[in-house]
Amino acid sequence: MTAIVRGSGGNPANAADEGVCLALGTMGSAESTIASACRTETTFTANGRPVRVELDPRESLLDVLRERLGLTGTKKGCDHGQCGACTVHLNGRRIVSCLTPAVQVNGQAVTTIEGVADADGTLHPLQEAFIDNDALQCGYCTPGQVMSGLACIAEGHAGSDDEIREYLSGNLCRCGAYAGILAAVRETARRLNSPVSEG
Amino acid sequence: MSTPTRRVDAREKVTGAARYGADRTSPDLAHAVFAVSTIGKGRVVNVDTAAAEAVPGVLTVVTRIDPAELGSPGFLMGGGYGFQSLQPLTDDRIAYRGQPIALVVADTLVAATEAANLVRADYEPEPIATDLDDEGAETLVQEEAIPLPFLADIVVGDADAAFVKSPVRIEASFDLPRQHQVPMELIGGVVEWRGDTLVVHEGTQNAGALRGGLARQLGMDLAKIEVIAPYTGGGFGQKNSLQPHVGPLALAARRLGRPIKFVMPRTQTFHQASFRPASRHRVRLGADETGRMLAAVHEVDQQTSRHDLFPSMSTEITSRLYGIGDFRGRQRLVRTDVQTPGFMRAPFEHPAAFAFESAVDELAYAVGQDPVSLRLANDTDVDPVTGQPFSSRHLAECLRRGADMFGWAGRTHEPRSMRAADGSRIGWGVAAGVYPASLAPAVARVTATSEGKVTVGVDGHEMGQGIRTAITLLISEDLSIEVGDVTVYVGDTRVAPQHLTAGSWGTATALQAVHAALRELRKHLNVADSDPVDLGAAVAATGQTSVEVEATTIAPGQPPEIIEHSRAGLVSFAGPVYPGFVAFSFIAHFVEVRIEPTTRRIRVPRVVSVADCGRVASPVTAASQLRGAVVWGIGASLREESEVDPRFGGFANATLEEYPIPVNADIGEIEVGFVDEPDPMLNPVGVKGLGEVAMVGVAAAIANAVFHATGRRQRRLPIRIEDVL
Amino acid sequence: MRPFSYAVPATLAEAVSALAASEPGTKILAGGTTLYDLMKLDIEAPPAVVDVHRLAELAAIDTTRPDEFSFGAGARMADVADDPVVRRDFPVLAESLAKAASQQLRNMATVGGNLLQRTRCGYFRGGPAFPCNKREPGSGCSAIGGLDRGHALFGAGDACVATYPGDWAVALLAFDAEIDVIGPRGVRTVAVGDLHVEPGDDPQREHTLAGDELIVRIRVPVTPSGRGSTYHKIRDRESYAFALVSVAAGVAFDDRGVVEDCRIALGGVATRPWRSPAAEAVLIGERLTEATARRAGEQAFAGARPGTGNAFKIELGIRAVGDALRIAGERAGR
């Protein structure tokens, strides 16, 4: 039996000292996870590396990746799920990290743009295709576009130009690189889905 | 040597390695959030910060800064550095909704955000005027309010008399909405002190103004300020100047002895930075029965703020589009209660061309002429305003080639005459665009090594347009070295003054300076300008391991001392009128729209755009920039309007959900072409500008296509579904 | 955002007891795309949240029964949208989900949580600068007499004209779906038609569930008109936008090609998912033609009460109904 606790403030450094956690209720299972506004320990993997962080439940996955883990390739463009710049993969599926409380990814696998290329620096074919098709300008939305494009292909949503356009519409690009992004995803989907793929 | 087809910084961008301003992290970083005014105008009587200060982790809540400690940056267009002259937090006046009333700095972002939401203020509100026609809005004649020659009304001959005498007369009024640049990168970055040196990491188009403006605001020596912006995540005019969050952050960082990160929430970017002002354009066009244009009158009312006069330069291009003998421009400014509006891609030229090129299309229909033929027949070799030649003008070639690529010959002239198999109305429209080819002073410092590698630091900012690639290509081709052996530093006040990169002068300006530095380098290496060079060997032959040269260039006709003006961070460009010639870039856009038979959704399945931007300095990035500008034109004409509720002021749809920029599914085929003729007069590299002209005329081409599809003229943007139901 | 406590029950039963024991205002967190978003905007400030987003008991999608499809409340929107059986046999359901939000958000948001999505009214979301009865009871409604292009034609009152923004619930309403709800008092079933309420004089109240109740599953009767169905959504851009007008439509024909079942519900134009039995009645017993579809559309919008900037949605909506019925009819196969 464990108490759900509630803290008083937002500063993880101070909150633990305050000792004002209030009992909220009880729960019956040992598997239940308890957290508080004081802070909670969260573990997950980021690009295959285990991560353990003490979190305020208010922190978004986006801010934790950027500010706590130094994974700044994931970008903040709106912080409200309206632009897609913060797209990452959670257990292989694309999500927006800005609307994901970081505590929610406890025990799960997060992949960011930093985890897409091989460790030796060899780019993923989609990254190559982005370069070949100049599917970017300022580059700020690009990590999100790549993460979304990878998922689009993996989901089987890259079957036609219209389908790719639709399934990449959750990633805004103000520079207007959409034609190149479409071409890069189309080309990569063909390459990866081709029966005689190289390698 | 291979001809590179790739963007040189693309790898960094597809791997997430490119570091933007807010990508800096450090263990002692503090986080800032601003609380903002909820009223549209008035006075803040009291700011209650008690609850905010009680939030654990809050380090400071600043509600008032002594003007002696933080002065006005001055207005960018008034000899200053700021997007507006008003510096929030320095007095009790509220000029617009969304104006900062408190700065909160805390250990963590969640604490700073929570605290900022707990700041409460009491106000004395005052009535506001938000629209051009509102009671309380104050209209000024621009040339009287700002008596500067380049802002004076353009008058050639007697346009009013010539209009009255014209056998064919077109008269129409066009309304254009407020719009916001919304680059994907949020405004902000990291401000830190290293000893007594202030270092600002922030995406900007104008590191020089950040430095100069902070020096003025804080009373500091320029040499004690560094602004570092190797990558800017889109600017489009929004990041062309010092913004009012930086000064307070600098003071707070000094007081706290900690670096501060600030990332402006998206909604605040609609209020704490500039925007494209509302404007109304009244166009009168007189012509003979063959469509030969005889007279044009173009009158503009454009919104500005109470505290600054953001000028209009709309008629600079409409007077040059065609060889019209009698032209009269009139530009007025309307003061409203808002932050100061400013530059947004093709700031005046997009609205002006929408109005003028819509009227030209009306003329074509009035005289029964094909819209392309009519434009070709009105082309001119001589600038009608100054009588000087154009440095280069290939508008006719843009129109002809574009018409070919588009298949314009297959168009039937009558409105509503083309229909798709599914019943959709098809409309084909054309419009031309023109944009000044300006240049600014620049300094380029080139270092060549005996290993055959080159490093250059130069004025310029990389914000997606590909300036780093264009510079790399120039050096690589000139010195016959691999692209990978060239390293380019831009956006960094430690290597060059970093004059404003905007107005499509950036690439030409940087290339001109780099070109001059390369001439200097060849002199040092005793290699003739036209000869091939083995760079490493040539450097080694000097007995040094490296050779460093520097060159400073200015625009034709500028006095040499203009470089000091630029070093101070002040806007120092020249053009489009130079001694002996004028310089403009040109473009022609061809658009197909399809309008659904029932619910009337307007789609743009294909666009063809052909540009004359002089020599194409970087083909791959230029093509992307042109396609991107077409996307902008589609957004500007069919999607985007920053809405204002006159009861509240500010902007009502200040999110990326409610301010609908185009998504991938909105965009069809965009085919681009370039005349690619070097401009012989403007600069030795033959480059004019592209990023802005690329958008000029897209909206008119779309509106003209909508007319062709429906028979109805659209004189207000954006054209929405309810306008064609 | 205000501090809150966070609990992750491991089972449904634990979730129910945690909710029962929690302090007033405690919220259920599922995909987070509405609740966490509104918490960031300081519009929602629950003292505690109970996270159910990974409860396996809520995740099932069952399309094996001939008479009823069942969707666990925790199933992700994307999974239901991409389910091949749903796409084939009940396209309106798949399309209502696929045309909502973006794939990233659909991978997060649950089909249960989506039913309770809160309005996108800019005055509601815009914060303290704007009076809003839904956010601040008694403060007024800024949308009345304001920028109301996106606001409701149906079901509005003097206190609130905010549109219900969802699509999925519109489709469910058209096809008589029910939800099973669990709480400390046990399980009960609620028709989707009884879930949402009009603002009346209490715009804060948006649905009929108690604070300690949790949606367990959504059940949809399988009908021939489900196969002949579509979700037609008209937006300001081609994707990733809320509806100006949307129509869930379904048609089934008898042997002679006469309409024997018809479903019409509207989104984007009402304060709650809005079904139009009167419009359905226009078509039943008739042949589906351009003219009868138009009449149904006119009937659907007969009682519309526009504000200052949304009257165009009446004609737009009439035409959208016509188009939706045509698409549905083609699928139903005459």
CSV table of N, CA, C and O in Angstrom, one decimal, chain B residues 361-427:
chain,number,residue,atom,x,y,z
B,361,ASP,N,-4.9,42.6,-64.7
B,361,ASP,CA,-5.7,41.5,-65.3
B,361,ASP,C,-7.1,42.0,-65.7
B,361,ASP,O,-7.6,41.6,-66.7
B,362,GLU,N,-7.6,42.8,-64.8
B,362,GLU,CA,-9.0,43.4,-65.2
B,362,GLU,C,-8.8,44.2,-66.5
B,362,GLU,O,-9.8,44.2,-67.3
B,363,LEU,N,-7.7,44.9,-66.7
B,363,LEU,CA,-7.5,45.6,-67.9
B,363,LEU,C,-7.5,44.7,-69.1
B,363,LEU,O,-8.1,44.9,-70.1
B,364,ALA,N,-6.7,43.6,-68.9
B,364,ALA,CA,-6.6,42.6,-70.0
B,364,ALA,C,-8.0,42.2,-70.5
B,364,ALA,O,-8.3,42.1,-71.6
B,365,TYR,N,-8.9,41.9,-69.5
B,365,TYR,CA,-10.3,41.5,-69.8
B,365,TYR,C,-11.1,42.6,-70.4
B,365,TYR,O,-11.9,42.4,-71.3
B,366,ALA,N,-10.8,43.8,-69.9
B,366,ALA,CA,-11.6,45.0,-70.4
B,366,ALA,C,-11.3,45.2,-71.9
B,366,ALA,O,-12.1,45.7,-72.6
B,367,VAL,N,-10.0,45.0,-72.3
B,367,VAL,CA,-9.7,45.2,-73.7
B,367,VAL,C,-9.6,43.9,-74.5
B,367,VAL,O,-9.2,43.9,-75.7
B,368,GLY,N,-10.0,42.8,-73.9
B,368,GLY,CA,-10.0,41.6,-74.7
B,368,GLY,C,-8.7,41.0,-75.1
B,368,GLY,O,-8.5,40.4,-76.1
B,369,GLN,N,-7.7,41.3,-74.2
B,369,GLN,CA,-6.3,40.9,-74.5
B,369,GLN,C,-5.9,39.7,-73.7
B,369,GLN,O,-6.3,39.6,-72.5
B,370,ASP,N,-5.1,38.9,-74.2
B,370,ASP,CA,-4.5,37.8,-73.3
B,370,ASP,C,-3.6,38.5,-72.3
B,370,ASP,O,-2.8,39.4,-72.6
B,371,PRO,N,-3.8,38.0,-71.0
B,371,PRO,CA,-3.0,38.7,-69.9
B,371,PRO,C,-1.5,38.6,-70.1
B,371,PRO,O,-0.8,39.5,-69.6
B,372,VAL,N,-1.0,37.6,-70.7
B,372,VAL,CA,0.5,37.5,-70.9
B,372,VAL,C,0.9,38.5,-72.0
B,372,VAL,O,1.8,39.3,-71.9
B,373,SER,N,0.1,38.5,-73.1
B,373,SER,CA,0.4,39.4,-74.2
B,373,SER,C,0.4,40.9,-73.8
B,373,SER,O,1.2,41.7,-74.1
B,374,LEU,N,-0.6,41.2,-73.0
B,374,LEU,CA,-0.8,42.5,-72.5
B,374,LEU,C,0.4,43.0,-71.7
B,374,LEU,O,0.9,44.1,-71.9
B,375,ARG,N,0.9,42.1,-70.9
B,375,ARG,CA,2.1,42.4,-70.0
B,375,ARG,C,3.3,42.6,-70.9
B,375,ARG,O,4.1,43.5,-70.7
B,376,LEU,N,3.4,41.7,-71.9
B,376,LEU,CA,4.6,41.8,-72.8
B,376,LEU,C,4.6,43.2,-73.5
B,376,LEU,O,5.6,43.8,-73.7
B,377,ALA,N,3.4,43.5,-73.9
B,377,ALA,CA,3.2,44.8,-74.7
B,377,ALA,C,3.5,46.0,-73.9
B,377,ALA,O,3.8,47.1,-74.5
B,378,ASN,N,3.5,45.9,-72.6
B,378,ASN,CA,3.7,47.1,-71.8
B,378,ASN,C,5.1,47.1,-71.1
B,378,ASN,O,5.3,47.8,-70.2
B,379,ASP,N,5.9,46.2,-71.5
B,379,ASP,CA,7.3,46.1,-70.9
B,379,ASP,C,8.1,47.3,-71.3
B,379,ASP,O,7.7,48.1,-72.2
B,380,THR,N,9.1,47.6,-70.5
B,380,THR,CA,9.9,48.8,-70.8
B,380,THR,C,11.4,48.5,-70.5
B,380,THR,O,11.7,47.6,-69.7
B,381,ASP,N,12.3,49.1,-71.3
B,381,ASP,CA,13.7,49.0,-71.0
B,381,ASP,C,14.2,50.1,-70.1
B,381,ASP,O,15.4,50.0,-69.6
B,382,VAL,N,13.5,51.1,-70.0
B,382,VAL,CA,13.9,52.3,-69.2
B,382,VAL,C,13.1,52.5,-68.0
B,382,VAL,O,11.8,52.3,-68.0
B,383,ASP,N,13.7,52.8,-66.9
B,383,ASP,CA,12.9,53.0,-65.7
B,383,ASP,C,12.0,54.2,-65.9
B,383,ASP,O,12.6,55.4,-66.0
B,384,PRO,N,10.7,54.1,-65.8
B,384,PRO,CA,9.9,55.2,-66.1
B,384,PRO,C,10.0,56.3,-65.0
B,384,PRO,O,9.7,57.5,-65.2
B,385,VAL,N,10.5,56.0,-63.8
B,385,VAL,CA,10.6,56.9,-62.7
B,385,VAL,C,11.8,57.8,-62.9
B,385,VAL,O,11.7,59.1,-62.8
B,386,THR,N,13.0,57.2,-63.1
B,386,THR,CA,14.2,58.0,-63.2
B,386,THR,C,14.7,58.3,-64.6
B,386,THR,O,15.6,59.1,-64.8
B,387,GLY,N,14.2,57.5,-65.5
B,387,GLY,CA,14.7,57.6,-66.9
B,387,GLY,C,16.0,56.9,-67.1
B,387,GLY,O,16.6,56.9,-68.2
B,388,GLN,N,16.5,56.2,-66.0
B,388,GLN,CA,17.8,55.5,-66.1
B,388,GLN,C,17.5,54.1,-66.7
B,388,GLN,O,16.4,53.5,-66.5
B,389,PRO,N,18.5,53.4,-67.2
B,389,PRO,CA,18.3,52.0,-67.6
B,389,PRO,C,18.2,51.1,-66.4
B,389,PRO,O,18.7,51.4,-65.3
B,390,PHE,N,17.6,50.0,-66.6
B,390,PHE,CA,17.7,48.9,-65.7
B,390,PHE,C,19.0,48.2,-65.8
B,390,PHE,O,19.5,48.0,-66.9
B,391,SER,N,19.6,47.8,-64.7
B,391,SER,CA,20.9,47.1,-64.8
B,391,SER,C,20.7,45.8,-65.6
B,391,SER,O,21.6,45.4,-66.3
B,392,SER,N,19.6,45.2,-65.4
B,392,SER,CA,19.2,44.1,-66.2
B,392,SER,C,17.7,43.9,-66.0
B,392,SER,O,17.2,44.2,-64.9
B,393,ARG,N,17.0,43.5,-67.0
B,393,ARG,CA,15.5,43.3,-66.9
B,393,ARG,C,15.1,42.3,-67.9
B,393,ARG,O,15.1,42.5,-69.1
B,394,HIS,N,14.7,41.1,-67.4
B,394,HIS,CA,14.3,40.0,-68.2
B,394,HIS,C,12.9,39.5,-67.9
B,394,HIS,O,12.6,38.4,-67.9
B,395,LEU,N,12.1,40.5,-67.6
B,395,LEU,CA,10.7,40.2,-67.2
B,395,LEU,C,10.0,39.5,-68.4
B,395,LEU,O,9.3,38.5,-68.2
B,396,ALA,N,10.3,40.0,-69.6
B,396,ALA,CA,9.6,39.4,-70.8
B,396,ALA,C,10.0,38.0,-71.0
B,396,ALA,O,9.2,37.1,-71.3
B,397,GLU,N,11.3,37.7,-70.7
B,397,GLU,CA,11.8,36.3,-70.8
B,397,GLU,C,11.1,35.4,-69.8
B,397,GLU,O,10.7,34.3,-70.0
B,398,CYS,N,10.9,36.0,-68.5
B,398,CYS,CA,10.2,35.2,-67.5
B,398,CYS,C,8.8,34.9,-67.9
B,398,CYS,O,8.3,33.8,-67.8
B,399,LEU,N,8.1,35.8,-68.5
B,399,LEU,CA,6.8,35.6,-69.0
B,399,LEU,C,6.7,34.6,-70.1
B,399,LEU,O,5.9,33.7,-70.1
B,400,ARG,N,7.6,34.8,-71.1
B,400,ARG,CA,7.5,33.9,-72.2
B,400,ARG,C,7.9,32.4,-71.8
B,400,ARG,O,7.2,31.5,-72.2
B,401,ARG,N,9.0,32.3,-71.1
B,401,ARG,CA,9.4,31.0,-70.7
B,401,ARG,C,8.4,30.3,-69.8
B,401,ARG,O,8.1,29.1,-69.9
B,402,GLY,N,7.9,31.1,-68.8
B,402,GLY,CA,6.9,30.6,-67.9
B,402,GLY,C,5.6,30.1,-68.7
B,402,GLY,O,5.0,29.1,-68.4
B,403,ALA,N,5.2,30.9,-69.6
B,403,ALA,CA,4.0,30.6,-70.4
B,403,ALA,C,4.2,29.2,-71.1
B,403,ALA,O,3.3,28.4,-71.2
B,404,ASP,N,5.4,29.1,-71.7
B,404,ASP,CA,5.8,27.8,-72.3
B,404,ASP,C,5.7,26.6,-71.4
B,404,ASP,O,5.1,25.6,-71.7
B,405,MET,N,6.4,26.8,-70.2
B,405,MET,CA,6.5,25.7,-69.3
B,405,MET,C,5.1,25.3,-68.8
B,405,MET,O,4.8,24.2,-68.5
B,406,PHE,N,4.2,26.3,-68.6
B,406,PHE,CA,2.9,26.1,-68.1
B,406,PHE,C,2.0,25.5,-69.1
B,406,PHE,O,1.0,24.9,-68.7
B,407,GLY,N,2.2,25.8,-70.4
B,407,GLY,CA,1.3,25.4,-71.4
B,407,GLY,C,0.2,26.4,-71.5
B,407,GLY,O,-1.0,26.1,-71.8
B,408,TRP,N,0.5,27.7,-71.3
B,408,TRP,CA,-0.5,28.8,-71.3
B,408,TRP,C,-1.3,28.8,-72.6
B,408,TRP,O,-2.4,29.3,-72.6
B,409,ALA,N,-0.6,28.4,-73.7
B,409,ALA,CA,-1.3,28.5,-75.0
B,409,ALA,C,-2.6,27.6,-75.0
B,409,ALA,O,-3.5,27.9,-75.8
B,410,GLY,N,-2.7,26.7,-74.1
B,410,GLY,CA,-3.9,25.8,-74.1
B,410,GLY,C,-5.0,26.5,-73.3
B,410,GLY,O,-6.1,25.9,-73.1
B,411,ARG,N,-4.8,27.7,-72.8
B,411,ARG,CA,-5.9,28.4,-72.0
B,411,ARG,C,-7.0,29.0,-72.9
B,411,ARG,O,-6.7,29.5,-73.9
B,412,THR,N,-8.2,28.8,-72.5
B,412,THR,CA,-9.2,29.6,-73.1
B,412,THR,C,-9.5,30.9,-72.3
B,412,THR,O,-9.5,30.8,-71.1
B,413,HIS,N,-9.7,32.0,-73.0
B,413,HIS,CA,-9.7,33.3,-72.4
B,413,HIS,C,-10.9,33.5,-71.5
B,413,HIS,O,-10.8,34.1,-70.4
B,414,GLU,N,-12.1,33.0,-71.9
B,414,GLU,CA,-13.3,33.4,-71.2
B,414,GLU,C,-13.3,32.8,-69.8
B,414,GLU,O,-12.9,31.7,-69.6
B,415,PRO,N,-13.7,33.6,-68.8
B,415,PRO,CA,-13.9,33.1,-67.5
B,415,PRO,C,-14.9,32.0,-67.5
B,415,PRO,O,-15.8,31.9,-68.3
B,416,ARG,N,-14.7,31.0,-66.6
B,416,ARG,CA,-15.6,29.9,-66.4
B,416,ARG,C,-15.6,29.0,-67.7
B,416,ARG,O,-16.6,28.2,-67.9
B,417,SER,N,-14.6,29.1,-68.5
B,417,SER,CA,-14.6,28.3,-69.7
B,417,SER,C,-13.8,27.0,-69.6
B,417,SER,O,-13.9,26.2,-70.5
B,418,MET,N,-13.2,26.8,-68.5
B,418,MET,CA,-12.4,25.5,-68.3
B,418,MET,C,-12.9,24.7,-67.1
B,418,MET,O,-13.1,25.3,-66.1
B,419,ARG,N,-13.0,23.4,-67.4
B,419,ARG,CA,-13.7,22.6,-66.3
B,419,ARG,C,-13.0,21.2,-66.3
B,419,ARG,O,-12.6,20.7,-67.4
B,420,ALA,N,-12.8,20.7,-65.1
B,420,ALA,CA,-12.2,19.4,-65.0
B,420,ALA,C,-13.2,18.3,-65.1
B,420,ALA,O,-14.4,18.6,-65.0
B,421,ALA,N,-12.7,17.1,-65.2
B,421,ALA,CA,-13.7,15.9,-65.4
B,421,ALA,C,-14.6,15.8,-64.2
B,421,ALA,O,-15.7,15.4,-64.3
B,422,ASP,N,-14.1,16.1,-63.0
B,422,ASP,CA,-14.9,16.0,-61.8
B,422,ASP,C,-15.9,17.2,-61.6
B,422,ASP,O,-16.5,17.3,-60.6
B,423,GLY,N,-15.9,18.1,-62.6
B,423,GLY,CA,-16.8,19.2,-62.4
B,423,GLY,C,-16.2,20.4,-61.8
B,423,GLY,O,-16.8,21.5,-61.8
B,424,SER,N,-14.9,20.3,-61.3
B,424,SER,CA,-14.3,21.5,-60.7
B,424,SER,C,-14.1,22.5,-61.8
B,424,SER,O,-13.7,22.2,-63.0
B,425,ARG,N,-14.2,23.8,-61.4
B,425,ARG,CA,-13.8,24.9,-62.3
B,425,ARG,C,-12.3,25.0,-62.3
B,425,ARG,O,-11.7,24.9,-61.3
B,426,ILE,N,-11.8,25.2,-63.5
B,426,ILE,CA,-10.3,25.4,-63.6
B,426,ILE,C,-10.1,26.8,-63.9
B,426,ILE,O,-10.8,27.4,-64.8
B,427,GLY,N,-9.1,27.4,-63.3
B,427,GLY,CA,-8.7,28.8,-63.6
B,427,GLY,C,-7.2,28.9,-63.8
B,427,GLY,O,-6.5,28.3,-63.0
